[in-house]
XYZ file of C-alpha atoms in Angstrom:
563
model
C -45.574 -16.628 -80.580
C -45.176 -17.661 -76.907
C -42.852 -20.617 -77.813
C -40.731 -18.326 -79.929
C -40.473 -15.810 -77.031
C -39.496 -18.681 -74.737
C -36.814 -19.856 -77.041
C -35.340 -16.470 -77.367
C -35.297 -15.996 -73.486
C -33.671 -19.512 -73.176
C -30.996 -18.665 -75.795
C -30.141 -15.266 -74.190
C -29.998 -16.828 -70.713
C -27.378 -19.344 -71.856
C -25.398 -16.678 -73.520
C -25.469 -14.377 -70.592
C -24.188 -17.086 -68.248
C -21.357 -18.087 -70.655
C -20.323 -14.460 -71.241
C -20.330 -13.596 -67.558
C -18.029 -16.355 -66.529
C -15.665 -16.103 -69.608
C -15.071 -12.444 -68.564
C -14.589 -13.585 -64.908
C -12.007 -16.155 -66.043
C -10.188 -13.580 -68.191
C -10.020 -11.177 -65.229
C -8.787 -13.655 -62.602
C -6.814 -16.096 -64.682
C -5.202 -13.715 -67.155
C -5.207 -10.103 -66.157
C -4.478 -10.211 -62.414
C -1.464 -12.582 -62.784
C -0.088 -10.242 -65.480
C -0.133 -7.273 -63.276
C 1.430 -9.047 -60.342
C -1.612 -10.175 -58.480
C -1.384 -13.969 -59.046
C -1.612 -14.684 -55.391
C -4.882 -12.588 -55.070
C -6.306 -14.432 -58.081
C -5.421 -17.909 -56.473
C -6.750 -16.890 -53.071
C -10.416 -17.088 -53.889
C -10.301 -19.703 -56.764
C -12.027 -22.444 -54.767
C -14.875 -20.264 -53.674
C -15.288 -18.990 -57.200
C -15.369 -22.525 -58.739
C -17.984 -23.519 -56.244
C -20.089 -20.516 -57.059
C -19.803 -21.105 -60.792
C -20.805 -24.800 -60.373
C -23.656 -24.031 -58.036
C -25.107 -21.483 -60.471
C -24.580 -23.827 -63.528
C -26.377 -26.545 -61.617
C -29.374 -24.204 -61.029
C -29.290 -23.115 -64.680
C -29.234 -26.723 -65.886
C -32.096 -27.923 -63.685
C -34.115 -24.867 -64.699
C -33.542 -25.131 -68.359
C -33.006 -28.963 -68.874
C -32.233 -30.061 -72.353
C -28.587 -30.197 -73.421
C -27.467 -28.205 -70.330
C -28.151 -31.279 -68.251
C -25.859 -33.242 -70.597
C -23.094 -30.705 -70.175
C -23.413 -30.785 -66.296
C -23.530 -34.562 -66.150
C -20.318 -34.742 -68.174
C -18.577 -32.392 -65.826
C -19.810 -34.026 -62.665
C -18.204 -37.276 -63.695
C -14.836 -35.818 -64.221
C -13.660 -36.757 -60.709
C -10.274 -37.454 -62.000
C -9.723 -33.980 -63.551
C -12.004 -31.329 -62.238
C -11.705 -29.972 -58.744
C -14.196 -31.329 -56.143
C -15.744 -27.775 -55.798
C -17.293 -28.420 -59.326
C -17.908 -32.164 -59.340
C -19.582 -32.275 -55.935
C -21.954 -29.426 -56.746
C -22.962 -30.997 -60.155
C -23.343 -34.724 -59.092
C -26.913 -34.241 -58.233
C -27.728 -33.586 -61.858
C -27.563 -37.283 -62.449
C -30.896 -37.641 -60.526
C -32.398 -34.110 -60.239
C -34.018 -33.775 -63.692
C -37.577 -32.741 -63.021
C -40.181 -35.071 -64.447
C -42.763 -34.112 -67.184
C -46.424 -34.098 -66.240
C -47.831 -37.531 -67.106
C -50.744 -36.048 -69.116
C -48.249 -34.623 -71.668
C -46.338 -37.947 -71.638
C -49.581 -39.835 -72.284
C -50.604 -37.556 -75.141
C -47.267 -37.902 -76.907
C -47.085 -41.716 -76.428
C -50.534 -42.320 -77.664
C -50.108 -40.115 -80.726
C -46.944 -42.031 -81.578
C -48.343 -45.561 -80.955
C -51.749 -44.780 -82.518
C -53.616 -46.331 -79.674
C -54.383 -45.614 -76.072
C -51.845 -46.653 -73.411
C -54.442 -49.142 -72.002
C -54.571 -50.902 -75.361
C -50.811 -50.748 -76.062
C -49.858 -52.081 -72.577
C -51.400 -54.358 -69.999
C -50.390 -51.861 -67.340
C -48.510 -48.539 -67.488
C -47.207 -46.851 -64.277
C -47.805 -43.061 -64.422
C -45.066 -42.452 -61.829
C -41.792 -42.099 -63.774
C -39.013 -44.535 -63.008
C -36.393 -41.943 -64.225
C -36.403 -38.447 -65.769
C -33.600 -37.737 -68.085
C -32.630 -34.637 -70.020
C -34.180 -35.735 -73.318
C -36.730 -38.327 -72.284
C -38.673 -40.016 -69.397
C -38.902 -43.672 -68.523
C -41.968 -45.462 -67.110
C -42.391 -49.116 -66.045
C -45.169 -51.098 -67.871
C -46.199 -54.629 -68.720
C -46.753 -55.867 -72.255
C -50.067 -57.496 -73.214
C -50.208 -61.328 -73.637
C -49.776 -61.295 -77.357
C -46.901 -58.735 -77.422
C -45.120 -60.613 -74.514
C -45.352 -63.938 -76.319
C -43.804 -62.322 -79.470
C -41.088 -60.458 -77.529
C -40.256 -63.175 -74.993
C -40.691 -60.921 -71.973
C -43.441 -59.142 -70.099
C -41.900 -56.462 -67.772
C -40.767 -53.519 -69.710
C -39.463 -49.918 -69.467
C -41.143 -47.445 -71.834
C -39.036 -44.440 -72.704
C -41.004 -41.469 -73.975
C -39.385 -38.288 -75.520
C -39.961 -35.082 -73.612
C -42.615 -33.044 -75.465
C -40.989 -30.168 -77.337
C -37.426 -31.468 -76.842
C -36.476 -31.142 -80.574
C -37.057 -27.357 -80.382
C -35.097 -27.196 -77.078
C -32.097 -29.061 -78.592
C -31.929 -26.736 -81.510
C -31.992 -23.640 -79.345
C -29.315 -25.109 -77.040
C -27.095 -25.982 -80.059
C -27.571 -22.370 -81.461
C -26.284 -20.899 -78.073
C -23.403 -23.426 -77.950
C -22.430 -22.436 -81.389
C -22.316 -18.768 -80.484
C -20.202 -19.436 -77.312
C -17.847 -21.721 -79.528
C -17.580 -18.809 -81.982
C -16.502 -16.423 -79.181
C -13.934 -18.849 -77.991
C -12.637 -19.695 -81.515
C -11.515 -16.022 -81.922
C -8.911 -16.675 -79.090
C -5.970 -18.091 -81.050
C -4.622 -20.176 -78.166
C -8.021 -21.962 -78.333
C -8.488 -22.165 -82.087
C -4.956 -23.483 -82.675
C -5.730 -26.541 -80.504
C -9.419 -27.225 -80.919
C -11.779 -26.647 -83.914
C -14.694 -25.824 -81.716
C -17.222 -25.291 -84.521
C -16.506 -28.732 -85.884
C -16.875 -30.250 -82.487
C -20.161 -28.476 -81.855
C -21.422 -29.895 -85.150
C -20.357 -33.390 -84.027
C -22.102 -32.898 -80.789
C -25.153 -31.581 -82.596
C -25.221 -34.675 -84.790
C -24.961 -36.924 -81.681
C -27.671 -35.040 -79.852
C -30.092 -35.436 -82.787
C -29.380 -39.138 -82.895
C -30.236 -39.419 -79.218
C -33.725 -38.222 -79.790
C -34.447 -40.744 -82.586
C -35.435 -43.821 -80.654
C -35.477 -46.021 -83.710
C -31.773 -45.259 -83.962
C -31.212 -46.010 -80.331
C -32.973 -49.365 -80.694
C -30.737 -50.385 -83.543
C -27.791 -49.356 -81.514
C -28.804 -51.482 -78.593
C -29.012 -54.691 -80.848
C -25.630 -53.856 -82.392
C -24.036 -53.350 -78.947
C -25.560 -56.645 -77.840
C -24.044 -58.423 -80.818
C -20.658 -56.936 -79.876
C -20.834 -58.676 -76.459
C -22.566 -61.895 -77.615
C -21.163 -64.714 -75.500
C -19.484 -62.311 -73.022
C -20.807 -63.087 -69.541
C -19.662 -59.702 -68.254
C -22.272 -57.652 -70.147
C -25.997 -57.792 -70.591
C -28.169 -55.575 -72.768
C -31.992 -55.043 -72.705
C -33.938 -56.484 -75.582
C -36.184 -54.291 -77.678
C -39.965 -54.702 -78.047
C -40.124 -53.528 -81.571
C -43.928 -53.852 -81.764
C -44.116 -50.885 -79.281
C -41.266 -48.778 -80.498
C -41.357 -45.656 -82.650
C -39.069 -42.666 -83.228
C -40.253 -41.097 -80.065
C -41.394 -43.991 -77.992
C -38.905 -46.947 -77.131
C -39.906 -49.997 -75.291
C -37.225 -52.331 -73.716
C -37.176 -55.239 -71.405
C -36.923 -54.104 -67.800
C -33.344 -54.756 -66.650
C -33.354 -52.347 -63.584
C -30.825 -53.453 -60.946
C -28.237 -51.907 -58.641
C -27.032 -48.569 -59.822
C -23.342 -48.784 -60.641
C -22.305 -45.894 -58.270
C -24.457 -47.153 -55.396
C -21.578 -48.398 -53.369
C -23.711 -49.211 -50.385
C -26.113 -51.210 -52.523
C -23.236 -53.150 -54.192
C -21.770 -54.097 -50.791
C -25.274 -55.061 -49.589
C -25.539 -57.438 -52.579
C -22.128 -58.935 -51.688
C -20.341 -57.128 -54.702
C -16.978 -55.513 -54.254
C -17.017 -51.986 -55.755
C -13.339 -52.134 -56.621
C -14.002 -55.368 -58.705
C -16.784 -53.503 -60.512
C -14.473 -50.690 -61.328
C -11.830 -53.093 -62.757
C -14.338 -54.971 -64.932
C -15.977 -51.749 -66.137
C -12.666 -50.402 -67.223
C -11.783 -53.604 -69.108
C -15.253 -53.641 -70.747
C -14.855 -50.014 -71.947
C -11.351 -50.693 -73.235
C -12.750 -53.601 -75.342
C -15.414 -51.336 -76.845
C -12.794 -48.713 -77.776
C -9.875 -50.871 -78.875
C -11.416 -54.176 -80.063
C -15.021 -53.635 -81.194
C -14.717 -50.088 -82.479
C -18.263 -49.361 -81.360
C -18.735 -47.879 -77.850
C -21.096 -46.423 -75.347
C -20.329 -42.691 -75.361
C -22.481 -41.799 -72.383
C -21.470 -44.248 -69.660
C -22.534 -42.122 -66.676
C -23.955 -43.888 -63.537
C -27.531 -43.523 -64.594
C -26.944 -45.638 -67.711
C -25.226 -48.654 -66.054
C -26.581 -51.199 -63.592
C -24.808 -54.117 -61.805
C -27.061 -57.180 -62.065
C -26.474 -60.012 -59.532
C -26.512 -63.533 -61.027
C -27.691 -65.881 -58.085
C -26.441 -69.018 -59.946
C -23.049 -67.510 -60.919
C -19.962 -69.213 -59.397
C -17.895 -66.033 -59.541
C -15.216 -67.663 -61.776
C -14.287 -66.551 -65.320
C -17.096 -67.223 -67.795
C -19.539 -67.587 -64.981
C -19.562 -64.273 -62.998
C -21.673 -63.632 -59.934
C -22.732 -60.341 -61.432
C -22.892 -58.616 -64.878
C -22.739 -55.000 -65.997
C -25.954 -54.046 -67.679
C -25.931 -51.061 -70.093
C -28.893 -48.909 -71.044
C -29.525 -45.761 -73.018
C -27.849 -46.303 -76.463
C -28.702 -42.920 -77.975
C -25.091 -41.670 -77.672
C -22.752 -44.146 -79.392
C -19.418 -43.670 -81.060
C -17.444 -45.515 -83.672
C -13.556 -45.877 -83.865
C -12.266 -46.350 -87.471
C -9.795 -49.232 -87.836
C -6.769 -47.093 -88.530
C -7.518 -45.009 -85.401
C -8.079 -48.113 -83.357
C -4.676 -49.474 -84.377
C -3.132 -46.039 -83.260
C -4.950 -46.108 -79.940
C -3.692 -49.566 -79.277
C -0.162 -48.473 -79.744
C -0.739 -45.581 -77.448
C -2.021 -47.938 -74.709
C 1.139 -50.024 -75.162
C 3.275 -47.008 -74.955
C 1.563 -45.880 -71.746
C 1.866 -49.230 -70.206
C 5.610 -49.641 -71.078
C 6.451 -46.026 -69.978
C 7.920 -45.369 -73.389
C 8.048 -41.687 -73.958
C 9.209 -41.744 -77.560
C 6.553 -44.335 -78.514
C 3.985 -42.368 -76.662
C 4.836 -39.147 -78.680
C 4.717 -41.133 -81.939
C 1.355 -42.550 -81.078
C 0.023 -39.035 -80.188
C 0.946 -37.913 -83.658
C -0.521 -41.008 -85.311
C -3.847 -40.450 -83.530
C -3.835 -36.839 -84.763
C -3.486 -34.954 -81.413
C -0.183 -33.523 -82.563
C 0.558 -32.049 -86.015
C 3.201 -33.835 -87.969
C 5.345 -30.625 -88.220
C 5.833 -30.469 -84.407
C 9.368 -30.743 -83.043
C 8.951 -33.568 -80.597
C 12.363 -33.889 -79.137
C 11.589 -31.880 -76.032
C 8.186 -33.535 -75.717
C 9.772 -36.865 -75.595
C 11.943 -35.649 -72.792
C 8.935 -34.207 -70.975
C 7.032 -37.570 -71.316
C 10.028 -39.482 -70.115
C 10.365 -37.245 -67.009
C 6.580 -37.564 -66.435
C 6.757 -41.338 -66.447
C 9.827 -41.385 -64.221
C 8.252 -39.282 -61.558
C 4.501 -39.950 -61.742
C 4.248 -43.139 -63.787
C 2.249 -45.875 -62.155
C 0.471 -43.573 -59.647
C -3.161 -43.915 -59.259
C -5.737 -41.040 -58.705
C -5.493 -41.447 -54.911
C -1.633 -41.282 -54.902
C -1.421 -38.316 -57.145
C -3.675 -36.433 -54.600
C -0.915 -37.174 -52.016
C 1.910 -35.674 -54.114
C 3.274 -32.399 -52.942
C 1.751 -29.667 -55.128
C 5.116 -28.116 -55.512
C 6.238 -31.058 -57.554
C 3.438 -30.470 -60.081
C 4.293 -26.785 -60.143
C 7.864 -27.480 -60.761
C 7.060 -29.783 -63.598
C 4.684 -27.193 -65.047
C 7.415 -24.492 -64.800
C 10.027 -26.750 -66.502
C 7.728 -27.966 -69.394
C 4.814 -25.430 -69.482
C 6.237 -23.293 -72.181
C 7.060 -26.307 -74.335
C 3.546 -27.819 -74.058
C 1.956 -24.460 -74.799
C 4.082 -23.918 -77.836
C 3.476 -27.355 -79.423
C 0.801 -27.445 -82.124
C -1.801 -29.772 -80.297
C -5.204 -30.187 -81.886
C -8.332 -32.107 -81.253
C -9.379 -34.303 -84.193
C -12.926 -34.282 -85.303
C -13.844 -37.799 -84.356
C -12.236 -37.537 -80.920
C -14.970 -35.875 -78.899
C -16.942 -38.935 -78.042
C -13.830 -40.955 -77.410
C -12.579 -38.334 -74.882
C -16.143 -38.243 -73.336
C -16.261 -42.118 -72.852
C -12.733 -42.279 -71.460
C -13.379 -39.262 -69.118
C -16.641 -40.779 -67.715
C -14.970 -44.108 -67.321
C -12.131 -42.800 -65.444
C -14.364 -40.664 -63.181
C -16.819 -43.509 -62.403
C -13.958 -45.981 -61.633
C -12.466 -43.355 -59.239
C -15.759 -42.936 -57.412
C -16.147 -46.739 -57.011
C -12.593 -47.172 -55.746
C -10.607 -44.035 -54.576
C -7.405 -46.088 -54.916
C -8.267 -47.162 -58.470
C -5.105 -47.026 -60.487
C -5.690 -46.568 -64.211
C -2.220 -47.863 -64.814
C -3.205 -51.218 -63.296
C -6.209 -51.324 -65.708
C -4.027 -50.521 -68.712
C -1.159 -52.803 -68.142
C -2.930 -56.213 -68.474
C -4.877 -54.946 -71.404
C -1.676 -53.767 -73.093
C -0.081 -57.121 -72.365
C -3.063 -58.759 -74.046
C -2.681 -56.398 -77.007
C 0.912 -57.341 -77.304
C -0.022 -61.074 -77.313
C -2.625 -60.486 -79.959
C -0.105 -58.747 -82.143
C 2.617 -61.262 -81.514
C 2.161 -62.542 -85.064
C 3.576 -59.373 -86.381
C 6.702 -59.527 -84.070
C 8.936 -61.092 -86.751
C 8.005 -58.525 -89.262
C 8.628 -55.691 -86.855
C 12.098 -57.122 -85.941
C 12.873 -57.402 -89.625
C 12.025 -53.773 -90.099
C 14.187 -52.801 -87.109
C 16.985 -54.812 -88.501
C 16.729 -53.165 -91.932
C 16.510 -49.761 -90.314
C 19.561 -50.431 -88.243
C 21.573 -51.747 -91.108
C 20.714 -48.629 -93.054
C 21.922 -46.488 -90.113
C 25.174 -48.386 -89.975
C 25.807 -48.106 -93.753
C 25.234 -44.331 -93.660
C 27.170 -43.738 -90.563
C 30.795 -43.244 -92.042
C 29.560 -40.737 -94.581
C 27.554 -38.805 -91.927
C 30.565 -38.686 -89.624
C 32.778 -37.400 -92.438
C 30.201 -34.674 -93.247
C 30.040 -33.713 -89.608
C 33.771 -33.359 -89.337
C 33.828 -31.232 -92.430
C 31.142 -28.954 -90.917
C 33.133 -28.567 -87.763
C 36.244 -27.629 -89.677
C 34.368 -25.005 -91.722
C 32.500 -23.598 -88.827
C 29.070 -24.474 -90.269
C 27.602 -26.523 -87.241
C 24.447 -24.978 -85.760
C 22.898 -26.000 -82.470
C 19.157 -25.995 -82.318
C 17.500 -25.899 -78.932
C 13.795 -25.343 -79.109
C 13.528 -25.029 -75.337
C 16.311 -22.518 -75.150
C 14.674 -20.506 -78.100
C 11.495 -20.469 -76.037
C 13.124 -19.114 -73.091
C 15.038 -16.391 -75.068
C 11.774 -15.320 -76.863
C 10.059 -15.235 -73.419
C 12.823 -12.991 -71.976
C 12.766 -10.704 -75.048
C 9.059 -10.253 -74.649
C 9.426 -9.556 -70.978
C 12.147 -6.967 -71.670
C 9.924 -5.158 -74.206
C 6.996 -5.161 -71.829
C 9.192 -3.738 -68.972
C 10.271 -0.927 -71.311
C 6.618 -0.262 -72.169
C 5.757 -0.195 -68.396
C 8.536 2.318 -67.657
C 7.389 4.507 -70.640
C 3.811 4.325 -69.436
C 4.877 5.430 -65.975
C 7.057 8.333 -67.238
C 4.271 9.650 -69.654
C 1.548 9.286 -67.046
C 3.416 11.077 -64.301
C 4.734 13.802 -66.700
C 1.279 14.427 -67.983
C -0.134 14.692 -64.515
C 2.606 17.112 -63.500
C 2.241 19.370 -66.413
C -1.558 19.279 -66.695
C -2.098 22.125 -64.351
C 0.305 24.607 -66.179
C 0.156 23.096 -69.648
C -3.246 21.420 -69.859
C -2.991 20.493 -73.630
C 0.435 19.083 -73.397
C -0.403 17.177 -70.114
C -3.477 15.727 -71.603
C -1.532 14.609 -74.777
C 1.081 12.824 -72.513
C -1.568 11.084 -70.486
C -3.258 9.800 -73.617
C -0.040 8.762 -75.209
C 0.640 6.533 -72.203
C -2.332 4.286 -72.963
C -0.750 2.378 -75.847
C 2.285 1.762 -73.603
C 0.257 0.275 -70.746
C -1.709 -1.863 -73.277
C 1.412 -3.262 -74.611
C 2.767 -3.976 -71.176
C -0.275 -5.837 -70.176
C -1.315 -7.692 -73.327
C 1.880 -8.194 -75.450
C 2.431 -11.692 -74.283
C -1.163 -12.651 -74.977
C -1.175 -11.273 -78.418
C 2.198 -12.911 -79.306
C 0.769 -16.410 -78.316
C -2.234 -15.737 -80.427
């Protein structure tokens, strides 16, 4: 009964937090700008974001569970989220409170079937790390187990007691919040939130199955077999169950410990470059990737005998925690490769085609103006790193948003089902690289990788050229007939010019005109009602009430139209 009451309280607390700040966002980011108070809304935005982040930090630390996961994800988005949010949440990487050792001992012994003293030669009761779903302790294998495993020093990961129930409560709350947001058409047209939540639910349940994680670790190690850049801890299967995982101890310098890296003679910017390359390999070459590469899950391990040359590095990247892994189907992997090549070559048309192939843009979308926007984006901001973009005059971003904002909002973007983990991995990678090297330029990381992709696909070059030749020949063959048809249309006055961007502007002006008429009507009815109310109270009240639909239309017509 007590557990059920605690679950209900947890559920309601999450919903209250979400609802409160959804309403706040609506008020400041939608309502105030629509009534001419945009500057007022913008004035206190930084302070509001900092307050939201601080309160979410307190909520996540207090509740634990999946709330920690959400906060860790946001804290790593240094490249996108404002510093008011990321700085406040970065402590979540290390602030998860530990579980009392007595509870950990009871769960581990129940899973292993023997006491900890019999299962291990030694077991440190002080946790090495406390995570949102489990807790890690250092230990040493007994002589027989060590001989069989091939190593003695281990890290034992034990599931937090009761975490399965906590995960289900958090997922129920996230489903409810997603349901609220899904009723807003501007959200539902671009993201199928219920599907994404179910994908997140599946991933979260996999994370608390340590047999599944152990199998993932071995598969990940096979992907990088022979690659000196990456190491993976081995699994001690004799001491591993669904809720207890025993791995070789590979603890080293934490990847975001810039001072520790420099003390070990390792250049943080070089770590950023290699890390980006390793993540690209996972996504575009292997098709099996680490979807939770936050700083707590990656170490930099010095190799004293390493020469520092290619194939014999002076250090390696050591990945841990393989509970959240993702797969990229071969057809999607091919589309992602073409997208990378398009970005590296600053090819707006190819980028738009790749976006469609990936599934981020519906096939029915009119992409002519989007191609122009991407070309303009590459021309102005292409090649700039995160640090360089921060120095750009904000007015340039604002001008770009004004010119192309309506176009982007009108296009039917969507988020494919299998894209959540890919976005998470890329986001965390970009954020971590930026923290290691503020001057890190993602373009510099993409370009050599794209060049390698082009070399790998060189065998298809002749076929591509042949296709282009056939396509060109077809265009030439059809050209006389199409010119003749065009001349005929001009003569008969049947030529129509289609300008999606102009149409958007005209519709926007039409909406504005209707809302201005509603505003004038509202003022007329309200003032008339107020004046007549003393002498003709019934008529005055009717006029005041009649002004309500007019003001509602003036305020919300644009929002309802977009929906």
